[in-house]
Amino acid sequence: FGLLSSLAPRHVLLYDPEPAMVRAIELEQARRCGGVCMRVYFLVLADSVEEQGYRSDLTAEKEAFEGLILAKGRMALPSEWEGRTAQQLPPQLRLEEEATAGSNAATLRGGRARASSSRGAPTAVLDLRE
């Protein structure tokens, strides 16, 4: 990774791509932001063992992330956080909207205005159409 930033290549040719190297290149591209774009080329024979290996590595990585997201969605909050409002939670658990005090709240809510606290009890609308 340090080699990429020190050389600052404009073109990268990967013969035997590994997901770790591809991620390092993606990080370098993101770090450059608006600077010189880096073009990445994969030199892999179609239907080869290398291509199958790379695709299986990508599939395993994707499944690992999906499993992590599902596991995190099922996790219960610790009992000491139960019943707390968003403002009482630790900063790392707050949503970006609450953490930034609504700087871009309208875009996070799909363009709708911020809900006011004087509206009363929240209501649920169920759509039973099929």
CSV table of C-alpha atoms in Angstrom, one decimal:
chain,number,residue,atom,x,y,z
A,1,PHE,CA,0.0,0.0,0.0
A,2,GLY,CA,2.9,2.4,0.7
A,3,LEU,CA,4.4,1.6,-2.7
A,4,LEU,CA,1.2,2.8,-4.4
A,5,SER,CA,1.2,6.1,-2.7
A,6,SER,CA,4.9,6.7,-3.2
A,7,LEU,CA,4.9,5.8,-6.9
A,8,ALA,CA,1.5,7.3,-7.7
A,9,PRO,CA,0.9,5.3,-10.8
A,10,ARG,CA,-1.6,6.3,-13.4
A,11,HIS,CA,-2.0,2.7,-14.8
A,12,VAL,CA,-2.0,-0.5,-12.8
A,13,LEU,CA,-2.0,-3.9,-14.5
A,14,LEU,CA,-3.0,-6.9,-12.4
A,15,TYR,CA,-2.1,-10.3,-13.7
A,16,ASP,CA,-3.0,-12.4,-10.7
A,17,PRO,CA,-5.6,-10.3,-8.9
A,18,GLU,CA,-6.1,-10.8,-5.2
A,19,PRO,CA,-9.0,-9.1,-3.3
A,20,ALA,CA,-6.5,-7.6,-0.8
A,21,MET,CA,-4.5,-5.9,-3.5
A,22,VAL,CA,-7.7,-4.7,-5.3
A,23,ARG,CA,-8.9,-3.2,-2.0
A,24,ALA,CA,-5.5,-1.4,-1.5
A,25,ILE,CA,-5.8,0.0,-5.0
A,26,GLU,CA,-9.4,1.2,-4.2
A,27,LEU,CA,-8.2,2.9,-1.0
A,28,GLU,CA,-5.4,4.6,-3.0
A,29,GLN,CA,-8.0,5.8,-5.6
A,30,ALA,CA,-10.2,7.2,-2.8
A,31,ARG,CA,-7.3,8.9,-1.1
A,32,ARG,CA,-6.4,10.7,-4.3
A,33,CYS,CA,-9.9,12.1,-4.4
A,34,GLY,CA,-9.8,14.7,-7.2
A,35,GLY,CA,-6.2,14.2,-8.2
A,36,VAL,CA,-4.9,12.0,-11.0
A,37,CYS,CA,-7.1,9.1,-11.8
A,38,MET,CA,-5.7,5.6,-11.7
A,39,ARG,CA,-6.7,3.2,-14.3
A,40,VAL,CA,-6.7,-0.5,-13.3
A,41,TYR,CA,-6.5,-3.3,-15.8
A,42,PHE,CA,-7.0,-7.0,-15.1
A,43,LEU,CA,-5.1,-9.4,-17.3
A,44,VAL,CA,-6.8,-12.7,-16.8
A,45,LEU,CA,-7.7,-15.4,-19.3
A,46,ALA,CA,-11.5,-16.0,-19.6
A,47,ASP,CA,-12.7,-19.1,-17.9
A,48,SER,CA,-9.3,-19.8,-16.4
A,49,VAL,CA,-8.4,-21.2,-12.9
A,50,GLU,CA,-7.2,-17.7,-11.9
A,51,GLU,CA,-10.5,-16.1,-12.8
A,52,GLN,CA,-12.4,-18.8,-11.0
A,53,GLY,CA,-10.2,-18.3,-7.9
A,54,TYR,CA,-10.7,-14.5,-8.0
A,55,ARG,CA,-14.5,-14.9,-8.4
A,56,SER,CA,-14.7,-17.4,-5.5
A,57,ASP,CA,-12.7,-15.0,-3.3
A,58,LEU,CA,-15.1,-12.2,-4.2
A,59,THR,CA,-18.1,-14.4,-3.5
A,60,ALA,CA,-16.6,-15.4,-0.1
A,61,GLU,CA,-15.9,-11.7,0.8
A,62,LYS,CA,-19.4,-10.7,-0.2
A,63,GLU,CA,-21.0,-13.5,1.8
A,64,ALA,CA,-18.9,-12.6,4.8
A,65,PHE,CA,-20.0,-8.9,4.7
A,66,GLU,CA,-23.7,-10.0,4.3
A,67,GLY,CA,-23.3,-12.3,7.2
A,68,LEU,CA,-21.8,-9.6,9.3
A,69,ILE,CA,-24.6,-7.2,8.4
A,70,LEU,CA,-27.3,-9.8,9.2
A,71,ALA,CA,-25.6,-10.6,12.5
A,72,LYS,CA,-25.3,-7.0,13.5
A,73,GLY,CA,-29.0,-6.5,12.7
A,74,ARG,CA,-30.0,-9.3,15.0
A,75,MET,CA,-27.8,-8.1,17.9
A,76,ALA,CA,-29.5,-6.9,21.0
A,77,LEU,CA,-28.5,-3.7,22.7
A,78,PRO,CA,-26.9,-4.1,26.1
A,79,SER,CA,-29.4,-3.7,29.0
A,80,GLU,CA,-27.8,-0.5,30.2
A,81,TRP,CA,-28.7,1.2,26.9
A,82,GLU,CA,-32.3,-0.1,26.9
A,83,GLY,CA,-34.9,2.7,26.9
A,84,ARG,CA,-32.5,5.5,26.1
A,85,THR,CA,-33.2,8.0,23.5
A,86,ALA,CA,-30.7,8.6,20.6
A,87,GLN,CA,-29.2,11.6,22.4
A,88,GLN,CA,-28.4,9.5,25.4
A,89,LEU,CA,-26.6,6.7,23.5
A,90,PRO,CA,-22.8,6.8,23.1
A,91,PRO,CA,-21.6,8.9,20.0
A,92,GLN,CA,-20.4,5.8,18.1
A,93,LEU,CA,-23.9,4.3,18.1
A,94,ARG,CA,-25.8,7.4,17.0
A,95,LEU,CA,-27.0,7.8,13.5
A,96,GLU,CA,-25.1,10.3,11.4
A,97,GLU,CA,-28.3,12.5,11.4
A,98,GLU,CA,-28.3,12.9,15.2
A,99,ALA,CA,-24.5,13.2,15.4
A,100,THR,CA,-24.3,16.1,12.9
A,101,ALA,CA,-27.4,17.9,14.5
A,102,GLY,CA,-29.3,17.8,11.2
A,103,SER,CA,-26.9,19.4,8.8
A,104,ASN,CA,-28.2,17.2,6.0
A,105,ALA,CA,-31.2,15.8,7.7
A,106,ALA,CA,-33.5,16.5,4.8
A,107,THR,CA,-31.5,14.4,2.4
A,108,LEU,CA,-31.3,11.5,4.9
A,109,ARG,CA,-35.1,11.5,5.2
A,110,GLY,CA,-35.7,11.5,1.4
A,111,GLY,CA,-36.2,15.2,1.2
A,112,ARG,CA,-38.9,15.4,3.9
A,113,ALA,CA,-38.7,18.0,6.6
A,114,ARG,CA,-37.4,17.1,10.0
A,115,ALA,CA,-40.2,15.7,12.2
A,116,SER,CA,-41.2,18.0,15.0
A,117,SER,CA,-41.5,16.8,18.5
A,118,SER,CA,-44.9,18.6,19.0
A,119,ARG,CA,-46.8,16.3,16.7
A,120,GLY,CA,-47.8,13.9,19.4
A,121,ALA,CA,-47.6,10.1,19.4
A,122,PRO,CA,-46.2,8.5,16.2
A,123,THR,CA,-48.6,6.6,14.0
A,124,ALA,CA,-48.1,3.6,11.9
A,125,VAL,CA,-49.7,3.2,8.4
A,126,LEU,CA,-50.1,-0.3,7.0
A,127,ASP,CA,-50.5,-0.9,3.3
A,128,LEU,CA,-52.5,-4.1,2.9
A,129,ARG,CA,-52.7,-4.1,-0.9
A,130,GLU,CA,-51.1,-6.9,-2.8
